Amino acid sequence: MSKQYKNYINGEWKTSEKEIAIFAPADNEALGTVPAMSQAEVDDAMAAARAALPAWRSLSYVERAAYLHKVADILVRDQEKIGAILSKEVAKGYKAAVSEVVRTADIIRYAAEEGVRLSGEVLEGGSFEAASKKKIAVVRREPVGVVLAISPFNYPVNLAGSKIAPALIGGNVVMFKPPTQGSISGLLLAEAFVEAGLPAGVFNTITGRGSEIGDYIVEHPEVNFVNFTGSTPVGERIGQLAGMRPIMLELGGKDSAIVLEDADLELTAKQVVAGAFGYSGQRCTAVKRVLVMDSVADKLADLIKAEVLKLSVGMPEDNADITPLIDTAAADFIQGLVEDAADKGATALTEFKREANLITPVLFDKVTTDMRLAWEEPFGPVLPIIRVTSVEEAIAISNQSEYGLQASVFTQNFPQAFAIAEQLEVGTVHINNKTQRGTDNFPFLGAKKSGAGVQGVKYSIEAMTQVKSVVFDIQ
Ligand code: NAP
Ligand code: G3H
């Protein structure tokens, strides 16, 4: 019989009347069940979190940091246990799954250390009125309160830790909702917080389908801040429901790799393929299109094709580069994009093969802007090459996207790379490297429909704390 996982609420592990069965996307193995929480149970959990807030926020940063260091130690100790389930639950290569757990421990530790270094400031009155010279403001940060942290299936553990740890070190209490496909991994992450001995109510979990309880938890009056990573449509919905409450959204992307004539094409091809096909393309920061100058396009296409053909296709436990996608709907969506490009005349450089959710890597050359692949986020192993005749055209196509997460520029000419970076409507530009989130202390943000707010350990703590000033007059 598969294991029955429980939610952690107010210091206790709890079941719900309804349950959701979780199966491995790669081979349909039954992995266990998680509770589908009712609205009444959510209310109880929210009340417990609220009640735990005063004592938690009154602890010193050092005391809160000590709990987080313990969590990080436990995750490092349990990296293989959690990684093994994570690998099965989201069909991620085993080594990558273990490294996601270790990366999460690193973020938690970094957040603990960053919190200890937080400081306020003292300001002197600055207007021209004589009396203002007497005024002093003591400016400090205080927690926003109850933070709702929602993570996506592709990094259910890491993109939970990147929200939970900065929230907790800032003095907030947390309601963590993992993705349904990824919720067992999320609950294993929760076990680390439990073992570290956090006081009851400070950290709680909510499982259940987003389509059923998502609106309820986002609109819940006890929630003071929603920190979400996932798709743009769900992020937009959260934005509507959040009202005046602050939110942080990490959403979809259509990252471009812009390749100039003077680029090191061998390096570019390796970076582009690693960026496009890591975890089968199921990364927000995946390279999702190549915009290459026409004069070097033939050579680059050959080099990228050679790298793509080296990718292994198989099962997560074998650490294959390309593994089955998260579900059938995802594979159907990608097949639709591929068929659209083929029908409209793109040149297929690899053969399209699909077995259930497993799609072999797809590379298209001569993709044009009338094709869906030029604009839509596949979240799968397909890469379009779009040929351009000028830098201006590359920038224009890149900026025409509704998304604005990241971009890469490949060139030997650094001043030109900087000039291009300045014109790209994205949160981060990488020079001669693939698009990627890390390192996790860097600011991470999306322009346009790729998000709102800035993540990155220090930035996340700042976002989930608010400034309070105490002003007084000196004699
Ligand atoms: P998703 O379908 O939007 O789900 C993300 C999370 O939101 C899951 O926990 C989901 O729960 C929950 N959810 C669904 N409906 C909700 C609602 N109405 N209210 C509140 N929560 C709700 O996204 P995904 O398929 O897991 O992830 C893939 C997408 O995430 C891609 O578009 C990718 O680009 C984006 N992403 C962005 C970043 C970034 O940093 N910018 C990072 C990773 C992923 P259920 O699983 O129960 O539905
Ligand atoms: O899927 C979105 C993640 O934030 C990407 O992280 O670039 O380290 O794979 P990554």
mmCIF file with all atom_site columns, N, CA, C and O in Angstrom, residues 299-333:
data_model
loop_
_atom_site.group_PDB
_atom_site.id
_atom_site.type_symbol
_atom_site.label_atom_id
_atom_site.label_alt_id
_atom_site.label_comp_id
_atom_site.label_asym_id
_atom_site.label_entity_id
_atom_site.label_seq_id
_atom_site.pdbx_PDB_ins_code
_atom_site.Cartn_x
_atom_site.Cartn_y
_atom_site.Cartn_z
_atom_site.occupancy
_atom_site.B_iso_or_equiv
_atom_site.pdbx_formal_charge
_atom_site.auth_seq_id
_atom_site.auth_comp_id
_atom_site.auth_asym_id
_atom_site.auth_atom_id
_atom_site.pdbx_PDB_model_num
ATOM 1   N N  . LYS A 1 299 ? 26.503 27.596 -39.601 1.00 0.00 ? 299 LYS A N  1
ATOM 2   C CA . LYS A 1 299 ? 27.516 26.947 -38.754 1.00 0.00 ? 299 LYS A CA 1
ATOM 3   C C  . LYS A 1 299 ? 26.956 26.690 -37.352 1.00 0.00 ? 299 LYS A C  1
ATOM 4   O O  . LYS A 1 299 ? 27.122 25.599 -36.789 1.00 0.00 ? 299 LYS A O  1
ATOM 5   N N  . LEU A 1 300 ? 26.265 27.697 -36.803 1.00 0.00 ? 300 LEU A N  1
ATOM 6   C CA . LEU A 1 300 ? 25.733 27.514 -35.445 1.00 0.00 ? 300 LEU A CA 1
ATOM 7   C C  . LEU A 1 300 ? 24.689 26.392 -35.424 1.00 0.00 ? 300 LEU A C  1
ATOM 8   O O  . LEU A 1 300 ? 24.677 25.569 -34.503 1.00 0.00 ? 300 LEU A O  1
ATOM 9   N N  . ALA A 1 301 ? 23.840 26.361 -36.444 1.00 0.00 ? 301 ALA A N  1
ATOM 10  C CA . ALA A 1 301 ? 22.797 25.312 -36.474 1.00 0.00 ? 301 ALA A CA 1
ATOM 11  C C  . ALA A 1 301 ? 23.447 23.925 -36.482 1.00 0.00 ? 301 ALA A C  1
ATOM 12  O O  . ALA A 1 301 ? 22.991 23.015 -35.776 1.00 0.00 ? 301 ALA A O  1
ATOM 13  N N  . ASP A 1 302 ? 24.517 23.770 -37.264 1.00 0.00 ? 302 ASP A N  1
ATOM 14  C CA . ASP A 1 302 ? 25.223 22.471 -37.294 1.00 0.00 ? 302 ASP A CA 1
ATOM 15  C C  . ASP A 1 302 ? 25.788 22.126 -35.920 1.00 0.00 ? 302 ASP A C  1
ATOM 16  O O  . ASP A 1 302 ? 25.692 20.982 -35.456 1.00 0.00 ? 302 ASP A O  1
ATOM 17  N N  . LEU A 1 303 ? 26.406 23.131 -35.275 1.00 0.00 ? 303 LEU A N  1
ATOM 18  C CA . LEU A 1 303 ? 27.018 22.875 -33.962 1.00 0.00 ? 303 LEU A CA 1
ATOM 19  C C  . LEU A 1 303 ? 25.958 22.546 -32.911 1.00 0.00 ? 303 LEU A C  1
ATOM 20  O O  . LEU A 1 303 ? 26.142 21.657 -32.077 1.00 0.00 ? 303 LEU A O  1
ATOM 21  N N  . ILE A 1 304 ? 24.838 23.269 -32.945 1.00 0.00 ? 304 ILE A N  1
ATOM 22  C CA . ILE A 1 304 ? 23.772 22.992 -31.965 1.00 0.00 ? 304 ILE A CA 1
ATOM 23  C C  . ILE A 1 304 ? 23.209 21.598 -32.222 1.00 0.00 ? 304 ILE A C  1
ATOM 24  O O  . ILE A 1 304 ? 22.996 20.817 -31.282 1.00 0.00 ? 304 ILE A O  1
ATOM 25  N N  . LYS A 1 305 ? 23.004 21.283 -33.485 1.00 0.00 ? 305 LYS A N  1
ATOM 26  C CA . LYS A 1 305 ? 22.461 19.948 -33.804 1.00 0.00 ? 305 LYS A CA 1
ATOM 27  C C  . LYS A 1 305 ? 23.393 18.850 -33.258 1.00 0.00 ? 305 LYS A C  1
ATOM 28  O O  . LYS A 1 305 ? 22.927 17.862 -32.653 1.00 0.00 ? 305 LYS A O  1
ATOM 29  N N  . ALA A 1 306 ? 24.692 19.037 -33.448 1.00 0.00 ? 306 ALA A N  1
ATOM 30  C CA . ALA A 1 306 ? 25.649 18.023 -32.969 1.00 0.00 ? 306 ALA A CA 1
ATOM 31  C C  . ALA A 1 306 ? 25.536 17.856 -31.449 1.00 0.00 ? 306 ALA A C  1
ATOM 32  O O  . ALA A 1 306 ? 25.592 16.740 -30.930 1.00 0.00 ? 306 ALA A O  1
ATOM 33  N N  . GLU A 1 307 ? 25.341 18.966 -30.740 1.00 0.00 ? 307 GLU A N  1
ATOM 34  C CA . GLU A 1 307 ? 25.197 18.882 -29.272 1.00 0.00 ? 307 GLU A CA 1
ATOM 35  C C  . GLU A 1 307 ? 23.874 18.223 -28.896 1.00 0.00 ? 307 GLU A C  1
ATOM 36  O O  . GLU A 1 307 ? 23.803 17.432 -27.954 1.00 0.00 ? 307 GLU A O  1
ATOM 37  N N  . VAL A 1 308 ? 22.824 18.551 -29.631 1.00 0.00 ? 308 VAL A N  1
ATOM 38  C CA . VAL A 1 308 ? 21.501 17.972 -29.321 1.00 0.00 ? 308 VAL A CA 1
ATOM 39  C C  . VAL A 1 308 ? 21.545 16.448 -29.494 1.00 0.00 ? 308 VAL A C  1
ATOM 40  O O  . VAL A 1 308 ? 20.980 15.704 -28.691 1.00 0.00 ? 308 VAL A O  1
ATOM 41  N N  . LEU A 1 309 ? 22.243 16.007 -30.544 1.00 0.00 ? 309 LEU A N  1
ATOM 42  C CA . LEU A 1 309 ? 22.288 14.561 -30.803 1.00 0.00 ? 309 LEU A CA 1
ATOM 43  C C  . LEU A 1 309 ? 23.052 13.800 -29.707 1.00 0.00 ? 309 LEU A C  1
ATOM 44  O O  . LEU A 1 309 ? 22.923 12.587 -29.593 1.00 0.00 ? 309 LEU A O  1
ATOM 45  N N  . LYS A 1 310 ? 23.826 14.539 -28.917 1.00 0.00 ? 310 LYS A N  1
ATOM 46  C CA . LYS A 1 310 ? 24.545 13.879 -27.807 1.00 0.00 ? 310 LYS A CA 1
ATOM 47  C C  . LYS A 1 310 ? 23.645 13.662 -26.586 1.00 0.00 ? 310 LYS A C  1
ATOM 48  O O  . LYS A 1 310 ? 24.018 12.961 -25.653 1.00 0.00 ? 310 LYS A O  1
ATOM 49  N N  . LEU A 1 311 ? 22.488 14.324 -26.538 1.00 0.00 ? 311 LEU A N  1
ATOM 50  C CA . LEU A 1 311 ? 21.639 14.240 -25.342 1.00 0.00 ? 311 LEU A CA 1
ATOM 51  C C  . LEU A 1 311 ? 21.074 12.833 -25.198 1.00 0.00 ? 311 LEU A C  1
ATOM 52  O O  . LEU A 1 311 ? 20.597 12.242 -26.173 1.00 0.00 ? 311 LEU A O  1
ATOM 53  N N  . SER A 1 312 ? 21.096 12.323 -23.973 1.00 0.00 ? 312 SER A N  1
ATOM 54  C CA . SER A 1 312 ? 20.515 11.000 -23.743 1.00 0.00 ? 312 SER A CA 1
ATOM 55  C C  . SER A 1 312 ? 19.022 11.162 -23.427 1.00 0.00 ? 312 SER A C  1
ATOM 56  O O  . SER A 1 312 ? 18.604 12.157 -22.831 1.00 0.00 ? 312 SER A O  1
ATOM 57  N N  . VAL A 1 313 ? 18.258 10.185 -23.859 1.00 0.00 ? 313 VAL A N  1
ATOM 58  C CA . VAL A 1 313 ? 16.803 10.221 -23.663 1.00 0.00 ? 313 VAL A CA 1
ATOM 59  C C  . VAL A 1 313 ? 16.434 8.983  -22.855 1.00 0.00 ? 313 VAL A C  1
ATOM 60  O O  . VAL A 1 313 ? 16.797 7.864  -23.229 1.00 0.00 ? 313 VAL A O  1
ATOM 61  N N  . GLY A 1 314 ? 15.748 9.151  -21.727 1.00 0.00 ? 314 GLY A N  1
ATOM 62  C CA . GLY A 1 314 ? 15.430 7.967  -20.928 1.00 0.00 ? 314 GLY A CA 1
ATOM 63  C C  . GLY A 1 314 ? 14.735 8.303  -19.630 1.00 0.00 ? 314 GLY A C  1
ATOM 64  O O  . GLY A 1 314 ? 13.946 9.243  -19.554 1.00 0.00 ? 314 GLY A O  1
ATOM 65  N N  . MET A 1 315 ? 15.079 7.570  -18.614 1.00 0.00 ? 315 MET A N  1
ATOM 66  C CA . MET A 1 315 ? 14.346 7.645  -17.347 1.00 0.00 ? 315 MET A CA 1
ATOM 67  C C  . MET A 1 315 ? 15.113 8.468  -16.301 1.00 0.00 ? 315 MET A C  1
ATOM 68  O O  . MET A 1 315 ? 16.338 8.537  -16.339 1.00 0.00 ? 315 MET A O  1
ATOM 69  N N  . PRO A 1 316 ? 14.390 9.053  -15.343 1.00 0.00 ? 316 PRO A N  1
ATOM 70  C CA . PRO A 1 316 ? 15.038 9.887  -14.322 1.00 0.00 ? 316 PRO A CA 1
ATOM 71  C C  . PRO A 1 316 ? 16.090 9.128  -13.516 1.00 0.00 ? 316 PRO A C  1
ATOM 72  O O  . PRO A 1 316 ? 17.152 9.679  -13.210 1.00 0.00 ? 316 PRO A O  1
ATOM 73  N N  . GLU A 1 317 ? 15.806 7.874  -13.190 1.00 0.00 ? 317 GLU A N  1
ATOM 74  C CA . GLU A 1 317 ? 16.759 7.135  -12.339 1.00 0.00 ? 317 GLU A CA 1
ATOM 75  C C  . GLU A 1 317 ? 18.068 6.860  -13.069 1.00 0.00 ? 317 GLU A C  1
ATOM 76  O O  . GLU A 1 317 ? 19.091 6.586  -12.451 1.00 0.00 ? 317 GLU A O  1
ATOM 77  N N  . ASP A 1 318 ? 18.043 6.945  -14.411 1.00 0.00 ? 318 ASP A N  1
ATOM 78  C CA . ASP A 1 318 ? 19.273 6.747  -15.181 1.00 0.00 ? 318 ASP A CA 1
ATOM 79  C C  . ASP A 1 318 ? 19.990 8.075  -15.449 1.00 0.00 ? 318 ASP A C  1
ATOM 80  O O  . ASP A 1 318 ? 20.957 8.115  -16.208 1.00 0.00 ? 318 ASP A O  1
ATOM 81  N N  . ASN A 1 319 ? 19.441 9.158  -14.882 1.00 0.00 ? 319 ASN A N  1
ATOM 82  C CA . ASN A 1 319 ? 20.013 10.500 -15.089 1.00 0.00 ? 319 ASN A CA 1
ATOM 83  C C  . ASN A 1 319 ? 20.054 10.883 -16.565 1.00 0.00 ? 319 ASN A C  1
ATOM 84  O O  . ASN A 1 319 ? 20.999 11.551 -17.014 1.00 0.00 ? 319 ASN A O  1
ATOM 85  N N  . ALA A 1 320 ? 19.055 10.444 -17.310 1.00 0.00 ? 320 ALA A N  1
ATOM 86  C CA . ALA A 1 320 ? 18.994 10.839 -18.728 1.00 0.00 ? 320 ALA A CA 1
ATOM 87  C C  . ALA A 1 320 ? 18.829 12.356 -18.817 1.00 0.00 ? 320 ALA A C  1
ATOM 88  O O  . ALA A 1 320 ? 18.256 12.980 -17.930 1.00 0.00 ? 320 ALA A O  1
ATOM 89  N N  . ASP A 1 321 ? 19.365 12.936 -19.907 1.00 0.00 ? 321 ASP A N  1
ATOM 90  C CA . ASP A 1 321 ? 19.208 14.387 -20.086 1.00 0.00 ? 321 ASP A CA 1
ATOM 91  C C  . ASP A 1 321 ? 17.746 14.736 -20.343 1.00 0.00 ? 321 ASP A C  1
ATOM 92  O O  . ASP A 1 321 ? 17.237 15.749 -19.865 1.00 0.00 ? 321 ASP A O  1
ATOM 93  N N  . ILE A 1 322 ? 17.101 13.916 -21.152 1.00 0.00 ? 322 ILE A N  1
ATOM 94  C CA . ILE A 1 322 ? 15.700 14.171 -21.511 1.00 0.00 ? 322 ILE A CA 1
ATOM 95  C C  . ILE A 1 322 ? 14.857 13.065 -20.891 1.00 0.00 ? 322 ILE A C  1
ATOM 96  O O  . ILE A 1 322 ? 15.049 11.874 -21.188 1.00 0.00 ? 322 ILE A O  1
ATOM 97  N N  . THR A 1 323 ? 13.919 13.454 -20.030 1.00 0.00 ? 323 THR A N  1
ATOM 98  C CA . THR A 1 323 ? 13.082 12.491 -19.312 1.00 0.00 ? 323 THR A CA 1
ATOM 99  C C  . THR A 1 323 ? 11.610 12.769 -19.659 1.00 0.00 ? 323 THR A C  1
ATOM 100 O O  . THR A 1 323 ? 11.301 13.810 -20.260 1.00 0.00 ? 323 THR A O  1
ATOM 101 N N  . PRO A 1 324 ? 10.710 11.875 -19.284 1.00 0.00 ? 324 PRO A N  1
ATOM 102 C CA . PRO A 1 324 ? 9.296  12.124 -19.588 1.00 0.00 ? 324 PRO A CA 1
ATOM 103 C C  . PRO A 1 324 ? 8.822  13.451 -18.992 1.00 0.00 ? 324 PRO A C  1
ATOM 104 O O  . PRO A 1 324 ? 9.236  13.829 -17.893 1.00 0.00 ? 324 PRO A O  1
ATOM 105 N N  . LEU A 1 325 ? 7.938  14.117 -19.720 1.00 0.00 ? 325 LEU A N  1
ATOM 106 C CA . LEU A 1 325 ? 7.409  15.406 -19.248 1.00 0.00 ? 325 LEU A CA 1
ATOM 107 C C  . LEU A 1 325 ? 6.411  15.174 -18.118 1.00 0.00 ? 325 LEU A C  1
ATOM 108 O O  . LEU A 1 325 ? 5.980  14.049 -17.870 1.00 0.00 ? 325 LEU A O  1
ATOM 109 N N  . ILE A 1 326 ? 6.038  16.262 -17.481 1.00 0.00 ? 326 ILE A N  1
ATOM 110 C CA . ILE A 1 326 ? 5.278  16.165 -16.230 1.00 0.00 ? 326 ILE A CA 1
ATOM 111 C C  . ILE A 1 326 ? 3.915  15.494 -16.430 1.00 0.00 ? 326 ILE A C  1
ATOM 112 O O  . ILE A 1 326 ? 3.447  14.777 -15.556 1.00 0.00 ? 326 ILE A O  1
ATOM 113 N N  . ASP A 1 327 ? 3.290  15.706 -17.603 1.00 0.00 ? 327 ASP A N  1
ATOM 114 C CA . ASP A 1 327 ? 2.012  15.022 -17.853 1.00 0.00 ? 327 ASP A CA 1
ATOM 115 C C  . ASP A 1 327 ? 1.699  15.001 -19.349 1.00 0.00 ? 327 ASP A C  1
ATOM 116 O O  . ASP A 1 327 ? 2.416  15.594 -20.170 1.00 0.00 ? 327 ASP A O  1
ATOM 117 N N  . THR A 1 328 ? 0.612  14.330 -19.666 1.00 0.00 ? 328 THR A N  1
ATOM 118 C CA . THR A 1 328 ? 0.243  14.167 -21.082 1.00 0.00 ? 328 THR A CA 1
ATOM 119 C C  . THR A 1 328 ? -0.121 15.506 -21.705 1.00 0.00 ? 328 THR A C  1
ATOM 120 O O  . THR A 1 328 ? 0.179  15.768 -22.876 1.00 0.00 ? 328 THR A O  1
ATOM 121 N N  . ALA A 1 329 ? -0.773 16.370 -20.926 1.00 0.00 ? 329 ALA A N  1
ATOM 122 C CA . ALA A 1 329 ? -1.177 17.673 -21.467 1.00 0.00 ? 329 ALA A CA 1
ATOM 123 C C  . ALA A 1 329 ? 0.054  18.461 -21.914 1.00 0.00 ? 329 ALA A C  1
ATOM 124 O O  . ALA A 1 329 ? 0.041  19.120 -22.966 1.00 0.00 ? 329 ALA A O  1
ATOM 125 N N  . ALA A 1 330 ? 1.133  18.375 -21.139 1.00 0.00 ? 330 ALA A N  1
ATOM 126 C CA . ALA A 1 330 ? 2.358  19.100 -21.496 1.00 0.00 ? 330 ALA A CA 1
ATOM 127 C C  . ALA A 1 330 ? 2.924  18.542 -22.804 1.00 0.00 ? 330 ALA A C  1
ATOM 128 O O  . ALA A 1 330 ? 3.352  19.307 -23.688 1.00 0.00 ? 330 ALA A O  1
ATOM 129 N N  . ALA A 1 331 ? 2.930  17.218 -22.932 1.00 0.00 ? 331 ALA A N  1
ATOM 130 C CA . ALA A 1 331 ? 3.472  16.605 -24.150 1.00 0.00 ? 331 ALA A CA 1
ATOM 131 C C  . ALA A 1 331 ? 2.582  16.937 -25.360 1.00 0.00 ? 331 ALA A C  1
ATOM 132 O O  . ALA A 1 331 ? 3.080  17.219 -26.455 1.00 0.00 ? 331 ALA A O  1
ATOM 133 N N  . ASP A 1 332 ? 1.263  16.939 -25.161 1.00 0.00 ? 332 ASP A N  1
ATOM 134 C CA . ASP A 1 332 ? 0.346  17.297 -26.257 1.00 0.00 ? 332 ASP A CA 1
ATOM 135 C C  . ASP A 1 332 ? 0.588  18.737 -26.712 1.00 0.00 ? 332 ASP A C  1
ATOM 136 O O  . ASP A 1 332 ? 0.572  19.041 -27.909 1.00 0.00 ? 332 ASP A O  1
ATOM 137 N N  . PHE A 1 333 ? 0.807  19.630 -25.739 1.00 0.00 ? 333 PHE A N  1
ATOM 138 C CA . PHE A 1 333 ? 1.014  21.041 -26.060 1.00 0.00 ? 333 PHE A CA 1
ATOM 139 C C  . PHE A 1 333 ? 2.265  21.208 -26.922 1.00 0.00 ? 333 PHE A C  1
ATOM 140 O O  . PHE A 1 333 ? 2.257  21.920 -27.938 1.00 0.00 ? 333 PHE A O  1
#
